[in-house]
Each structure stands twice: as structure tokens, then as C-alpha cells.
XYZ file of C-alpha atoms in Angstrom:
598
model
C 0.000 0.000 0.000
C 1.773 2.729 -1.214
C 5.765 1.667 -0.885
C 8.042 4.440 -0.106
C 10.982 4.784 -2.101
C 15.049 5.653 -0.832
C 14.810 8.803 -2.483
C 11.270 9.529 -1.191
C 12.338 9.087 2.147
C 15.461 11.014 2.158
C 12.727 13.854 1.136
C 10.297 13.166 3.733
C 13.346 13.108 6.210
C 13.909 16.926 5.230
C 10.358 17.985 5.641
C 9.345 16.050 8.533
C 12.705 16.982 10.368
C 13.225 21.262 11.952
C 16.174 20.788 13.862
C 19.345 18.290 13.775
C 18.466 14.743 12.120
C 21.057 13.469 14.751
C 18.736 14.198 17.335
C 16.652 10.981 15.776
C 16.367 7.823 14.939
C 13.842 5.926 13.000
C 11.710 3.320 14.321
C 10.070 0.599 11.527
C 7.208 -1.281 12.606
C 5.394 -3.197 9.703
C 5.199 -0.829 7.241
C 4.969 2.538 9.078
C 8.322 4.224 10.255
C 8.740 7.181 12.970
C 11.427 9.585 14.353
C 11.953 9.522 17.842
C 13.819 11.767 19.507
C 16.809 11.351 21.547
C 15.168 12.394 24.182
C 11.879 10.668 26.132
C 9.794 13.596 24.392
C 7.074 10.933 23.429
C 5.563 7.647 24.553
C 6.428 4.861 22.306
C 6.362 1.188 24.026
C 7.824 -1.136 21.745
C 6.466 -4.336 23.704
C 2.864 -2.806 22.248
C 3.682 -4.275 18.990
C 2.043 -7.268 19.850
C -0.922 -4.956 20.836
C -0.328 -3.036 17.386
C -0.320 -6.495 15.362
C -3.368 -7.825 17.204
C -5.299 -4.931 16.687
C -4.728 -4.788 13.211
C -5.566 -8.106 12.426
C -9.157 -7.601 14.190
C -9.321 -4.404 11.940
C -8.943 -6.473 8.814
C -11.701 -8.763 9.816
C -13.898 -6.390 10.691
C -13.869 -4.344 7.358
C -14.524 -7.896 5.755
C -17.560 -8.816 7.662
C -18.516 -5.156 7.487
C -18.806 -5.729 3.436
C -20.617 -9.239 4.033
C -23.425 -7.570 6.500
C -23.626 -4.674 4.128
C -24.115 -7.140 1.231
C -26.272 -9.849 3.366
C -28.588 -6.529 4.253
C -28.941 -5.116 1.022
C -29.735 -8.489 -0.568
C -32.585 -9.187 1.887
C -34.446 -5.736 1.247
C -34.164 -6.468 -2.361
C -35.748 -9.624 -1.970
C -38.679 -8.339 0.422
C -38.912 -5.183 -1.991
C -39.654 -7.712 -5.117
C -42.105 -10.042 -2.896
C -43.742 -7.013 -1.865
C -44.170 -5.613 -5.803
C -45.349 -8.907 -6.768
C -48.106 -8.823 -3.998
C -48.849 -5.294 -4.566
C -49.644 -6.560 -8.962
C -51.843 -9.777 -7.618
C -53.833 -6.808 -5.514
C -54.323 -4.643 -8.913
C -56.391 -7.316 -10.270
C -58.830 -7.624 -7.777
C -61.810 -5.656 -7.020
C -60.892 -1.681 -6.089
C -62.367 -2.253 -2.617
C -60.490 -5.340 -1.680
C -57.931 -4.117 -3.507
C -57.368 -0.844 -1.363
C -57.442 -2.668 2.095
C -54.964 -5.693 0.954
C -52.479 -3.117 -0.763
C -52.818 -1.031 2.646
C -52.399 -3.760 4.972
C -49.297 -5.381 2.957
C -47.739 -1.850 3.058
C -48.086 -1.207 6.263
C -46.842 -4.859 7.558
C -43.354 -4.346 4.744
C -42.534 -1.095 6.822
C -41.334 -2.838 9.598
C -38.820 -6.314 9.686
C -38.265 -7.877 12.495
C -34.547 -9.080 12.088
C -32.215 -11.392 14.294
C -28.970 -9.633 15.058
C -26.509 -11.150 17.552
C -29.126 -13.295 19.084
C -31.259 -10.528 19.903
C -34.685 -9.327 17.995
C -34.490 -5.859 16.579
C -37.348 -4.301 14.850
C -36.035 -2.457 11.620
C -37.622 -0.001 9.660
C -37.685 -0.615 5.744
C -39.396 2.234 4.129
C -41.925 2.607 1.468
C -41.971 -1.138 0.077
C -43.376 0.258 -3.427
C -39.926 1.574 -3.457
C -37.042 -1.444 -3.983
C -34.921 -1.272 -0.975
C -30.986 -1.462 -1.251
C -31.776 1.206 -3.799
C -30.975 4.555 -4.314
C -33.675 6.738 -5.965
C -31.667 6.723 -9.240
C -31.793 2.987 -8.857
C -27.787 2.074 -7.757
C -27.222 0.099 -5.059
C -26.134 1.760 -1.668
C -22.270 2.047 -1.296
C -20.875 1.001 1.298
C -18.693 4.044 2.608
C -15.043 3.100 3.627
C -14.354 3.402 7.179
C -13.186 6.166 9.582
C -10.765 5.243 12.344
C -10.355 8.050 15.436
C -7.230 7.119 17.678
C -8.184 8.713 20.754
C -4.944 9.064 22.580
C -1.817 8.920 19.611
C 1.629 10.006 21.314
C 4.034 9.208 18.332
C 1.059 8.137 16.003
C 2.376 5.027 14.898
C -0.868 2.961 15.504
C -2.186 5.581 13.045
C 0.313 5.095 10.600
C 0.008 1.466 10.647
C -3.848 1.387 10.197
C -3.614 3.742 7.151
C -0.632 2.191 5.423
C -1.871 -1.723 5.747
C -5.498 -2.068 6.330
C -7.548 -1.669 2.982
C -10.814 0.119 3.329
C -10.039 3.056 5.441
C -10.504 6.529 4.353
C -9.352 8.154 7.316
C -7.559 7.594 10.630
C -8.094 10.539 12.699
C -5.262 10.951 15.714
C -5.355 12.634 18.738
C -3.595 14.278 21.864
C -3.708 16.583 24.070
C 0.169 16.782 24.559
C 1.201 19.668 21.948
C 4.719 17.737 21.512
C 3.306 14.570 20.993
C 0.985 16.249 18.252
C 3.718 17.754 16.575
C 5.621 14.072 16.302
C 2.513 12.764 14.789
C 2.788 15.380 12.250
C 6.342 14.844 11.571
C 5.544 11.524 11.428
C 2.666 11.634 9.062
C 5.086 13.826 6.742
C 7.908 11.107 7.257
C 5.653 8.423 5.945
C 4.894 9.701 2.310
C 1.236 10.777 0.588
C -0.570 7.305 1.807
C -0.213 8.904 4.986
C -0.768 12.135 3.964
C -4.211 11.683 2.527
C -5.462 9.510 5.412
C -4.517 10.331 8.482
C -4.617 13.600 10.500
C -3.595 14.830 13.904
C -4.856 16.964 15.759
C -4.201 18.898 19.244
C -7.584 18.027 21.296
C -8.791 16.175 24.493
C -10.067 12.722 23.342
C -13.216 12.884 25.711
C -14.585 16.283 24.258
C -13.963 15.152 20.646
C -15.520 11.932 21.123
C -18.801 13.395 23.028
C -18.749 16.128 19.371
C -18.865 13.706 17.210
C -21.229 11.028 17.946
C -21.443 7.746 16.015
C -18.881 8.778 13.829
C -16.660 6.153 13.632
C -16.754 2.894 12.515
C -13.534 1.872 14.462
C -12.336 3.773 17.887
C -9.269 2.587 19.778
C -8.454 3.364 23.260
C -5.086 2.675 24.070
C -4.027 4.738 27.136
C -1.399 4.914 29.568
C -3.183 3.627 32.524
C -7.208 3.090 33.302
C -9.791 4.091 30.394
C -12.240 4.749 32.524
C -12.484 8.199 32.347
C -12.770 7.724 27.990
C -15.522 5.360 28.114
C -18.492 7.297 28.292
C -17.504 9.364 24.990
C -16.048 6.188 23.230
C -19.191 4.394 23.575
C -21.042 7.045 22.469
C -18.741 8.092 19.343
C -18.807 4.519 17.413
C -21.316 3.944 14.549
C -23.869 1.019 15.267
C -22.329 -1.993 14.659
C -18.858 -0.597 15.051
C -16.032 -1.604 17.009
C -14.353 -0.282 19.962
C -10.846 -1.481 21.049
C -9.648 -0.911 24.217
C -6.578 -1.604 26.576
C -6.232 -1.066 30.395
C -2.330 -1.140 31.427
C -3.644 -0.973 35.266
C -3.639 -4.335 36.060
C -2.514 -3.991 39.761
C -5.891 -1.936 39.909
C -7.747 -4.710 37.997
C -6.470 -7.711 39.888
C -7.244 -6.782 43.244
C -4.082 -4.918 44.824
C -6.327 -1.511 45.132
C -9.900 -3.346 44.943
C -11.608 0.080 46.771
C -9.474 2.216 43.445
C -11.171 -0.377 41.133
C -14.551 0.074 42.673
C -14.044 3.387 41.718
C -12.779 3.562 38.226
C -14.558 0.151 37.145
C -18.265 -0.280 39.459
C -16.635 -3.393 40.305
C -14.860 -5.063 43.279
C -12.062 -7.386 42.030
C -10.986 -10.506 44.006
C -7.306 -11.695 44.087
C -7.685 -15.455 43.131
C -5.804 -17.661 40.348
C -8.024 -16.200 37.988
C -7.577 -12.553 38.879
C -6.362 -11.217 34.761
C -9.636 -12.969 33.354
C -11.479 -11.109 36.120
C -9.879 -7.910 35.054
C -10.908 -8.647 31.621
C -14.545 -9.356 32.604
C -14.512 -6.121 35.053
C -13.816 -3.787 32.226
C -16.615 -5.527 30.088
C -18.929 -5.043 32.481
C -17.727 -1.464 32.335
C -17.926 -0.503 29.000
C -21.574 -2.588 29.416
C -22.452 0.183 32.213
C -21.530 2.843 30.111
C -22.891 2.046 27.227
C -26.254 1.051 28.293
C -26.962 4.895 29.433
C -27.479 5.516 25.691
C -29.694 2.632 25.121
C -26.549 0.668 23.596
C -25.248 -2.693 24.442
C -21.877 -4.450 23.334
C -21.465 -7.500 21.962
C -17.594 -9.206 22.848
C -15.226 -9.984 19.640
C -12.189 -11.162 21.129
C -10.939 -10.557 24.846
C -7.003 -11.207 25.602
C -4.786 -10.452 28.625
C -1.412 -10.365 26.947
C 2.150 -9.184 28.529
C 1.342 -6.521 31.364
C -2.340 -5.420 30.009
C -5.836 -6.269 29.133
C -7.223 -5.768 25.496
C -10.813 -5.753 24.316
C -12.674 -5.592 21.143
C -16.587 -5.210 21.442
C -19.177 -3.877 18.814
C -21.711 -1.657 20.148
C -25.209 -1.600 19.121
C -28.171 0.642 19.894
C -31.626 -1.459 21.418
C -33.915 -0.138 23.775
C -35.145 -3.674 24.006
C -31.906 -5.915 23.554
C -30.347 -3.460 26.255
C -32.694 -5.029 29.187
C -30.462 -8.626 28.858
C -27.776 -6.746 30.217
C -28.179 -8.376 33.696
C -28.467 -11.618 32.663
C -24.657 -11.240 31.556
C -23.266 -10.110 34.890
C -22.793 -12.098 37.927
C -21.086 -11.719 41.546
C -18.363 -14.221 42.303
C -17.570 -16.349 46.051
C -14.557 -17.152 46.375
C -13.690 -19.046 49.410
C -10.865 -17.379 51.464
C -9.727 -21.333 52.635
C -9.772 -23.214 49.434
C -10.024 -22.567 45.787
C -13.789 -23.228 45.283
C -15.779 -20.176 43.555
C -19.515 -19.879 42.474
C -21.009 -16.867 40.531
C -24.599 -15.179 41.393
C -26.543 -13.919 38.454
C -27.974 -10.497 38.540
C -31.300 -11.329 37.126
C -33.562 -14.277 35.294
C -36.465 -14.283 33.160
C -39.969 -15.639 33.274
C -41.494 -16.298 29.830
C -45.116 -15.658 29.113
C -48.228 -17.428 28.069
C -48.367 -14.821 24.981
C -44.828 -15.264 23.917
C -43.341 -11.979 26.279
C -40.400 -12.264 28.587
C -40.490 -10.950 31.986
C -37.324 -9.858 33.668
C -36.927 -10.573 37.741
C -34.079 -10.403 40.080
C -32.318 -13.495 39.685
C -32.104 -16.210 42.581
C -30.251 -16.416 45.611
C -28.143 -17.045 47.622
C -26.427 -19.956 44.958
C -23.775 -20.143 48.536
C -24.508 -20.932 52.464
C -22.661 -18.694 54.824
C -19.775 -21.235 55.182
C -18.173 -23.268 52.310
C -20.076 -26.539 51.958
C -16.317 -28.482 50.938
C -14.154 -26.526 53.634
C -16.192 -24.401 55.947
C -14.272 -21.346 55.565
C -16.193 -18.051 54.712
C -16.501 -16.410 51.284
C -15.379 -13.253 49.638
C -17.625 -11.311 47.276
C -16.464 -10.018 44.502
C -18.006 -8.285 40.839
C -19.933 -7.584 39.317
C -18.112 -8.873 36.426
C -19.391 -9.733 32.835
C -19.902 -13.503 33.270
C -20.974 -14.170 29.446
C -18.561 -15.055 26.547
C -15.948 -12.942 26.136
C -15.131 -14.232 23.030
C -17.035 -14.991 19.456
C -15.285 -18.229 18.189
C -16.096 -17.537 14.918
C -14.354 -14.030 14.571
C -11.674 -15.722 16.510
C -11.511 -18.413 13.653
C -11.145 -15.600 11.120
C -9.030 -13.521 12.777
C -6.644 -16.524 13.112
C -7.041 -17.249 9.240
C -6.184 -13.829 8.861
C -3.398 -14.197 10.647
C -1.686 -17.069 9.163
C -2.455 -15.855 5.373
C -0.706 -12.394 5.931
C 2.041 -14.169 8.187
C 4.937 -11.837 6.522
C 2.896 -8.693 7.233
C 2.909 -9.269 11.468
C 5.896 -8.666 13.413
C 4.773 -10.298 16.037
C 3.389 -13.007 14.157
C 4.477 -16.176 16.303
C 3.136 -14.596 19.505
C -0.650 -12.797 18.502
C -0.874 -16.325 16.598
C -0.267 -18.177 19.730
C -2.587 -16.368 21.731
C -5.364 -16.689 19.292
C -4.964 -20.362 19.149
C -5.860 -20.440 22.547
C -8.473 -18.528 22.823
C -9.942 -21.114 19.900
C -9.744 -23.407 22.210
C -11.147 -21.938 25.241
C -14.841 -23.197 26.876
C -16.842 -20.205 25.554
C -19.387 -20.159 28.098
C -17.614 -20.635 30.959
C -16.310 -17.716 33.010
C -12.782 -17.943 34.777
C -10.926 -20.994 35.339
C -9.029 -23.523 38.354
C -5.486 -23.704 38.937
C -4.549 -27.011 39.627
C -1.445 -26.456 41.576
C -3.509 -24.433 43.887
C -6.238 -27.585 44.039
C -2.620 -29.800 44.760
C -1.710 -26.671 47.341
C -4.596 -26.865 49.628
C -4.858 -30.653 49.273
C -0.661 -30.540 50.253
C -0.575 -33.319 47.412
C 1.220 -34.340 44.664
C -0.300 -32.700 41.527
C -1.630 -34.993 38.657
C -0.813 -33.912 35.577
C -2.680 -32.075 33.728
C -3.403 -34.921 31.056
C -4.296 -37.320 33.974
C -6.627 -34.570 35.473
C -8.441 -33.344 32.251
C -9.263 -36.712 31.535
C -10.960 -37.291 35.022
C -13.291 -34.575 34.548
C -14.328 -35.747 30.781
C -14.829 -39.269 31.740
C -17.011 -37.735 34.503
C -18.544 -36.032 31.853
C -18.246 -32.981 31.982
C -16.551 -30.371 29.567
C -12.429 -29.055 30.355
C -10.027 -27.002 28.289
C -7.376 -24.809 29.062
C -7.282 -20.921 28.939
C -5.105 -18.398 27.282
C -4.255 -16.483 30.379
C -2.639 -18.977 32.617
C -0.696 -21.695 30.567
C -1.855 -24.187 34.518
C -5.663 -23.108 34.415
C -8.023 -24.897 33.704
C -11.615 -24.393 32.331
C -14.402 -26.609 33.014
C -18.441 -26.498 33.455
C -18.109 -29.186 36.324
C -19.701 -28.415 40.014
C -16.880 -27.804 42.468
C -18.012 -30.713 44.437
C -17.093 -32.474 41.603
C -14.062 -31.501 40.943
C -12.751 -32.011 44.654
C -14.317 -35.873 44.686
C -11.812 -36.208 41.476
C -9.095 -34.658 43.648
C -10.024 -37.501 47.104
C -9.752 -40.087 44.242
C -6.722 -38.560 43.223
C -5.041 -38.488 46.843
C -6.725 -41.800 47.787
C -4.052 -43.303 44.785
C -1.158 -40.923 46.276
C -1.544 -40.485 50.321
C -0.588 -37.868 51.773
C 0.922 -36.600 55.404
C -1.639 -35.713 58.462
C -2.253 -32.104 58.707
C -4.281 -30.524 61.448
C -7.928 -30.771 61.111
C -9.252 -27.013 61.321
C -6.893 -26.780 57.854
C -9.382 -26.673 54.655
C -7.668 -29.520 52.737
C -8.228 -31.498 56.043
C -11.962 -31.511 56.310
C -11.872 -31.600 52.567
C -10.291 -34.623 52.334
C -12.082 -35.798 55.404
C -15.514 -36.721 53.226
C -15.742 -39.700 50.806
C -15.976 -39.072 47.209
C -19.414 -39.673 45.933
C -18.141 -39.511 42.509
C -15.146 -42.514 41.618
C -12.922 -40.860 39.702
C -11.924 -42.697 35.928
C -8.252 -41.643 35.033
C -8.076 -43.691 31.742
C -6.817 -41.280 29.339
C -9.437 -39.584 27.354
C -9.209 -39.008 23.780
C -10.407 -35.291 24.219
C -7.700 -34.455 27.399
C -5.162 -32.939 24.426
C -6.156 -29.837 22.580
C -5.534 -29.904 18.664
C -3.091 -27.861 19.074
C -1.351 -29.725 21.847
C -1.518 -32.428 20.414
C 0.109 -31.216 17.106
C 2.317 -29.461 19.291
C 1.441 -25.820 18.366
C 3.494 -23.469 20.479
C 0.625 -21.731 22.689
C 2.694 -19.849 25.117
C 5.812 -18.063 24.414
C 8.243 -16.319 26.502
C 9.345 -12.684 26.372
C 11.236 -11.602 23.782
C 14.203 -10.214 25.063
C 15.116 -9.015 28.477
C 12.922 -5.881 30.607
C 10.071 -6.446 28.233
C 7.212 -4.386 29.650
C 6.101 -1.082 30.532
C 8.101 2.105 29.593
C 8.691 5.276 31.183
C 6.083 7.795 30.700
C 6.971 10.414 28.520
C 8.843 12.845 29.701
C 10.536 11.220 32.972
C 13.971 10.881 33.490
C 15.648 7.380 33.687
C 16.794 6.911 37.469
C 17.488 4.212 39.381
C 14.697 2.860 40.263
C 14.093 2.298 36.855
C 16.490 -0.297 36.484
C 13.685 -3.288 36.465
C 11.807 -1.905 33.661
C 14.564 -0.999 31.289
C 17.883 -2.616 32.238
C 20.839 -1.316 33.482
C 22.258 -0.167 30.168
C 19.512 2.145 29.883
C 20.983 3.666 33.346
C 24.416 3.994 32.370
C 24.118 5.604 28.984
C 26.208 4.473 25.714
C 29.252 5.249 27.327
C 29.213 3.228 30.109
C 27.698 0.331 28.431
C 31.070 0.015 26.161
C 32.831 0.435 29.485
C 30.641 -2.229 30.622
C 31.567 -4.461 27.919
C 35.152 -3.657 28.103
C 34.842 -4.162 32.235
C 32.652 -7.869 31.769
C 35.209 -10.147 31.275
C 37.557 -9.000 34.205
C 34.102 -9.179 36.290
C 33.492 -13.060 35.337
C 37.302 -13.741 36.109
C 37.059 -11.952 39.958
C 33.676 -13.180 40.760
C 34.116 -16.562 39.672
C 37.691 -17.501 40.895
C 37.726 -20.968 39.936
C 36.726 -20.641 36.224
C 40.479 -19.172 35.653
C 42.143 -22.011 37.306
């Protein structure tokens, strides 16, 4: 899309460039390349690339389901539009009386469709059916309009860049900041990256959240990438996307989200976070049930694409439509969570539950409770409360299919290729409709056993029959629709087979252990216990890169000591001491390590 030549760039360098080139050095990522300066003028995290690549291949798939709704839409009208004409000719040839009432009642019932959209009934408004719908006036068909991208909070721009220089069917990327350097680097930038760039994207000096609340369902695509919480973006983000359109969204705060501050999260998120096993799917669910919250203030609801927690941050990508009616299922997709402070057994609590009707109608009720007793039926420790959290799929499994098709067709065109394809393989496989997971060394830790592993234990639960896969967040969780009680009779099979020492009985894997199993555990291997991609041995988990990958400075901040665990020592020292450092190493290795020289 619009390759930029030697000669081209040596120009751009000029333009895009004020002061001494020496000052900079260029960054590539895919096919969009920025200056940075010397300096920490501007945020630019370059463990985000896996963000970067992620979000782009979600981009990709949504223009191309975009065209295929648009397409699946217009064909329908045109089909109702010809049935209706054909009706409207057999009423011409009756009597003028008859005539008038069938051609008013067929008119009248062809103004409104009642169409299925993500599981939910929406009442649509066709127009005149004499008129063929999908048409214009002149008789065209409707275009469908490329779409517009806003990037609420751009520092360098690069995410920008990237969008407009390798995803096909944008017309423009709109980038913004409220930092006057950082606007003036994506402007440099833009410059730096030829007339693609140019013509598609534009920066501009503005705070996201009174841009967003001016322009309301604008854009087809909005991406929320701060440094930090997005809470205080959401209610403007929700309200700027397009029906149907996507929002993308990361939160960075995951100390916040996972229960270290849960009174801070109560406050950003309207949810109290609980510090189990499962604590980063939590966080993901939390800031669902956020942008849920918000979004339902305008009559809108989301519907989840793909949810990840990847490296030191959570990343979300929901479509938001607007339905008085659909909006009123929004408690049935948020629950509380127990989790018992003495062992790792948790339950959820639905919000609410619905009564259907003799005439067809659905009532909605608060749902029923308490699903706990006051005490923990396996260890008789008390619970913690927790949520609420969004407690329906996070994921649609058959975006997640394209996505990964996506993926593995444009391999070259991903720099972080091997790692967003990981990740999506395991979402694949993850139980859809099953909200967080077990950790079976923490099952093994209260029990003070050995641990099965994890082949041994999957197959337990499928020969009990139940359902069990794994989870992208933890490589040791473990997802499964099986009762709790179920799970720790597999576990008194389990230690029944491998004893282990007396432990005090007020401990919870004591009077756990102290009931007999009504369930007999089968351990025969299951044919099911692998994954596909465990069993073709598809790398699923992958580690870091290269050393201090993670969070960056802030722009603007100094590099001090304390630093040191983000960035590395090197970054401390400067060039010159790292070539001192070099010269100094293998003098260090000799002194410290005395008996290497002998």
C-alpha cells in the first residue's frame, strides 16, 4: 500500500525533520516508520507491537464482515422489496375495494422487519416497500462508505500510521492528543511516511473525551489505548462509534484490575475485584462489564469480539449496538463471584432471570439467591464477594476463527506473528461459556498433594462427563463447566491413589479430604484431554522476547534508578558506560568466579 521509495524518504526526512536529524532515529514497525527523539519527548512502548499487530488483524476482519453484513442486508431488502411488488400486482387485479385494504395492509406490515442480530430481535424499519430497498432513488445500489478510524490518545502516532498504510478500506484515521509535543511528532511523522499517509490520516491537538462526546457515532472503528485506566474515555467512546462498530480498548492498570487496590477499582470500574488464580480474566470481565455500564446509558449494548490479557495489560474488542429492548439482557450477563478465602472453590450469582409468558413476552426478575450458604459446603471457611463482572462469553469463536485465518495468510505482514498467533490459538480453544478458570497447583496446594498432571486430570473430569479445556491467560488453568463438588471428589480419588501426610484438622484440605468421594474418579486417558493444538504441538505460550520487556517510562521522565527493572541497566548507564561495561565484563566473570580461571 503505497511503498516508499530511498529517495522519497530522504525527502520526507527533510520535511518532517526542523532541527538536527542526529537528534533521531527511525523506528520501523510493519510498514509505518517514525522519528523519535533522543530524548523521552514521546511515549512509544515497543512491547505494544504485539498490541499493534493484534489490533490490526481484528481491523482487517472487521472491514470484511462489514462488506458481508452490508451485502447480506442489502440483498434481503431487495428480496422483500420484489415479494412485496409482486403482492402489490396480484392486488391490482382484484376488485378496487379489496384491492385498497390488501395493498394497505401489505404496506403497512413491509414497513417494519423484524430481524435477528446477535441473538437478539431488533425491529427495523424498511421504508416505502413500493420503493425497492438497497436502492438509491436513481436505482444504484447503496455504497458502502469506507471506514473512519479516530485514535483517541496517539503520542508518536504510529498505531495511526500502521492502520492507514496496511489495512484496505479506510478513508481516514483521525489521531489525537492533548500533549502539543506529541501532536507535533505525529505530524512529523505523518510527513515522514509519504502521501498514503498524507491523505489519510490527521492529527490533531484536542482532548479525546470532548472530541468523542462532538462527534457522535462517527466512527466505525475507535481505539483506546491509554497509559493507565480508560475509565475516564468510556463514556464518549461508547457514544462516538457507529452502530455496529467496534471499539478497542486496553487497560495497562492491572494492579488496579487484579485486586491490589480493589476500593481504586470500585471506583474507576463499578466493580470489586478478588485476588484469586483467575484474577487477569477477572480484570478482563470487570472492564466488560464497564464498557456494558456505560454504554447502556445511551440505550446501547456491546457484543464481545475477542478478549485477551497479553504481557502486562488487558485488550478488548466489542461492537456496540443501539436497542432499547436488547439493552434489558444486560443483567443476565453479569454475575457476583464467592470465592472461598480457605480453598479454591468459587460460584457466581446472576444479577437477574427471566420468566417467559403465556403470549410469547419475557419478563425480567431479580435473579435467585443465595447460589452459597454462609460457610463453604467443601471446607467451611467463609466467602469473599467479589463483581460484578461480565460472566458471558468474552469471546465470538467464529471471529476468533477468522481472525486466526487472517493471521496465518498475511504471516509476513505481522511482526509479532508467532506470539498474537499463539494467543489466538488459545483462545480457539477456550470453553466459551464458561467464566474464569481452576489452577490445579492451587487444588494440589490446599490438598498438600502431589499434583496430577494435567493430562491425567483433564481426563478425570471428561470421563465424569463434563466439559475441560485450558485458557489463554494462565498456561496451569483450567476451564471446566463441572460443580466444584465435583471436581474435589476427582481430587479424594486422586489423593486416595497418592496419600498424603496428616495435617491438622481445622486446615481446609483437612476436612476436605475428610468426606468420601461420591463420585469414583476414571483416570483412563481420554481421547479429548489434548487440545488440537497440543496435540500437534502448536506453540501456545511463548516467553518474552528479550530481556525488561514491559512497561516504559512515561513520557517525559527521566531514567533513574529505580528504573532499572523496567529498562535494564544499560539504559541507566548511557552508551558510554555500556562500552565500558563491555570492556569491564570479562575482568568481572574472572574476579567473581575464581575458579573458572584455574
Amino acid at each position: 500500500m503505497g511503498e516508499v521509495t530511498g529517495e522519497d524518504k530522504h525527502q520526507n526526512l527533510n520535511k518532517a525533520m526542523s532541527t538536527d536529524p542526529d537528534d533521531y532515529t527511525i523506528i520501523k514497525e510493519g510498514e509505518a516508520e517514525i522519528l523519535m527523539h533522543a530524548k523521552n519527548e514521546v511515549f512509544y512502548n515497543k512491547a505494544q507491537v504485539n498490541n499493534r499487530d493484534l489490533s490490526i488483524a481484528v481491523l482487517r476482519t472487521y472491514l470484511s464482515k462489514r462488506k458481508e453484513e452490508h451485502e447480506a442486508v442489502l440483498n434481503k431488502k431487495t428480496k422483500i422489496g420484489q415479494k412485496v411488488s409482486s403482492e402489490e400486482s396480484c392486488c391490482e387485479s382484484l376488485p378496487e375495494e379489496t384491492a385498497g385494504q390488501n395493498g394497505e395492509i401489505l404496506k403497512d406490515e413491509c414497513k417494519m422487519e423484524v430481524k435477528e442480530e446477535n441473538g437478539e430481535q431488533v425491529q427495523e424499519e424498511l421504508g416505502d416497500a413500493s420503493e425497492e430497498a438497497g436502492k438509491k432513488p436513481d436505482g444504484k445500489r447503496r455504497e458502502l462508505k469506507p471506514a473512519k478510524v479516530l485514535e483517541a490518545l496517539a503520542a508518536s502516532g504510529l498505531r495511526a500510521l500502521r492502520y492507514a498504510r496496511e489495512v484496505e478500506g479506510i478513508s481516514q484515521v483521525i489521531a489525537l492528543d492533548n500533549d502539543k509535543v506529541s501532536v507535533e511528532a505525529c505530524k512529523r511523522n505523518i510527513k515522514f511516511n509519504g502521501s498514503v499517509a498524507c491523505s489519510k490520516v490527521e492529527a490533531h491537538l484536542a482532548d479525546a473525551r470532548v472530541y468523542m462526546l462532538t462527534h457522535p457515532k462517527e466512527f466505525e472503528v475507535v481505539d483506546l489505548d491509554p497509559y493507565g485506566s480508560p475509565s475516564v474515555f468510556l463514556d464518549s467512546a461508547v457514544q462516538s462509534v457507529s452502530d455496529g462498530g467496534i471499539l478497542m480498548c486496553t487497560a495497562t492498570d492491572m494492579a488496579v484490575l487484579c485486586g491490589g487496590n480493589g476500593e481504586v477499582c470500585y471506583s474507576k470500574y463499578g466493580s470489586y475485584p478478588l485476588r484469586g488464580k483467575y484474577c487477569h480474566e477477572m480484570a478482563l470481565r470487570i472492564l466488560l462489564a464497564c464498557i456494558e455500564s456505560h454504554a447502556n446509558r445511551y440505550k446501547r449494548y456491546i457484543v464481545p469480539i475477542l478478549s485477551v490479557q497479553m504481557d502486562f495489560y488487558v485488550r478488548v474488542f466489542v461492537r456496540i449496538f443501539t436497542s432499547a429492548s436488547a439493552m434489558k439482557n444486560t443483567p443476565l450477563k453479569l454475575s457476583y463471584v464467592y470465592q472461598c478465602v480457605g480453598c479454591d472453590s468459587f460460584h457466581l450469582q446472576c444479577l437477574a432471570r427471566t420468566v417467559s409468558k403465556t403470549n410469547n413476552s419475557v419478563r425480567y426478575l431479580p435473579g435467585y439467591g443465595p447460589v452459597v450458604p454462609q460457610e463453604c459446603s467443601d471446607c467451611g471457611k467463609k466467602f469473599n464477594v467479589g463483581g460484578p463482572i461480565w460472566s458471558a462469553p468474552i469471546h465470538d469463536q467464529e471471529w476468533v476463527s477468522s481472525i486466526l485465518s487472517n493471521v496465518k495468510s498475511m504471516k509476513e505482514r505481522y511482526p509479532a506473528y508467532d506470539r498474537i498467533s499463539a494467543v489466538l490459538t488459545t483462545v480457539s480453544e477456550e470453553l466459551p461459556d464458561v467464566p474464569l478458570f481452576l489452577s490445579l497447583h492451587n487444588l494440589c496446594a490446599t490438598l498438600k498433594c502431589t499434583s496430577p498432571s494435567a493430562v491425567i486430570f483433564r481426563s478425570a473430569v471428561l470421563n465424569a462427563g463434563y466439559r475441560i479445556s485450558g485458557t489463554h491467560v494462565n498456561p496451569l488453568g483450567l476451564k471446566s463447566d463441572a460443580p466444584m463438588n465435583v471436581i474435589w471428589d476427582i481430587m479424594r480419588c486422586w489423593v486416595k491413589n497418592h496419600p498424603v501426610k496428616a495435617q491438622t484438622p481445622d486446615q481446609s484440605g483437612s476436612v476436605i479430604l475428610a468426606k468420601e468421594p461420591t463420585l469414583q474418579a476414571n483416570f483412563a486417558r481420554a481421547v479429548a484431554s489434548l487440545s488440537k493444538a497440543q496435540a500437534k504441538k502448536v506453540a501456545r505460550f511463548l516467553p518474552n522476547p528479550e530481556k525488561h520487556w514491559g512497561p516504559k517510562l512515561r513520557a517525559g521522565r527521566q531514567v533513574t534508578s529505580k528504573h532499572v527493572s523496567l529498562l535494564g541497566p544499560r539504559a541507566l548507564n548511557g552508551s558510554d558506560a555500556c562500552e565500558r561495561d563491555d570492556e569491564l565484563e570479562p575482568k568481572r566473570r574472572k574476579i567473581e568466579d575464581p575458579v573458572s580461571t584455574l
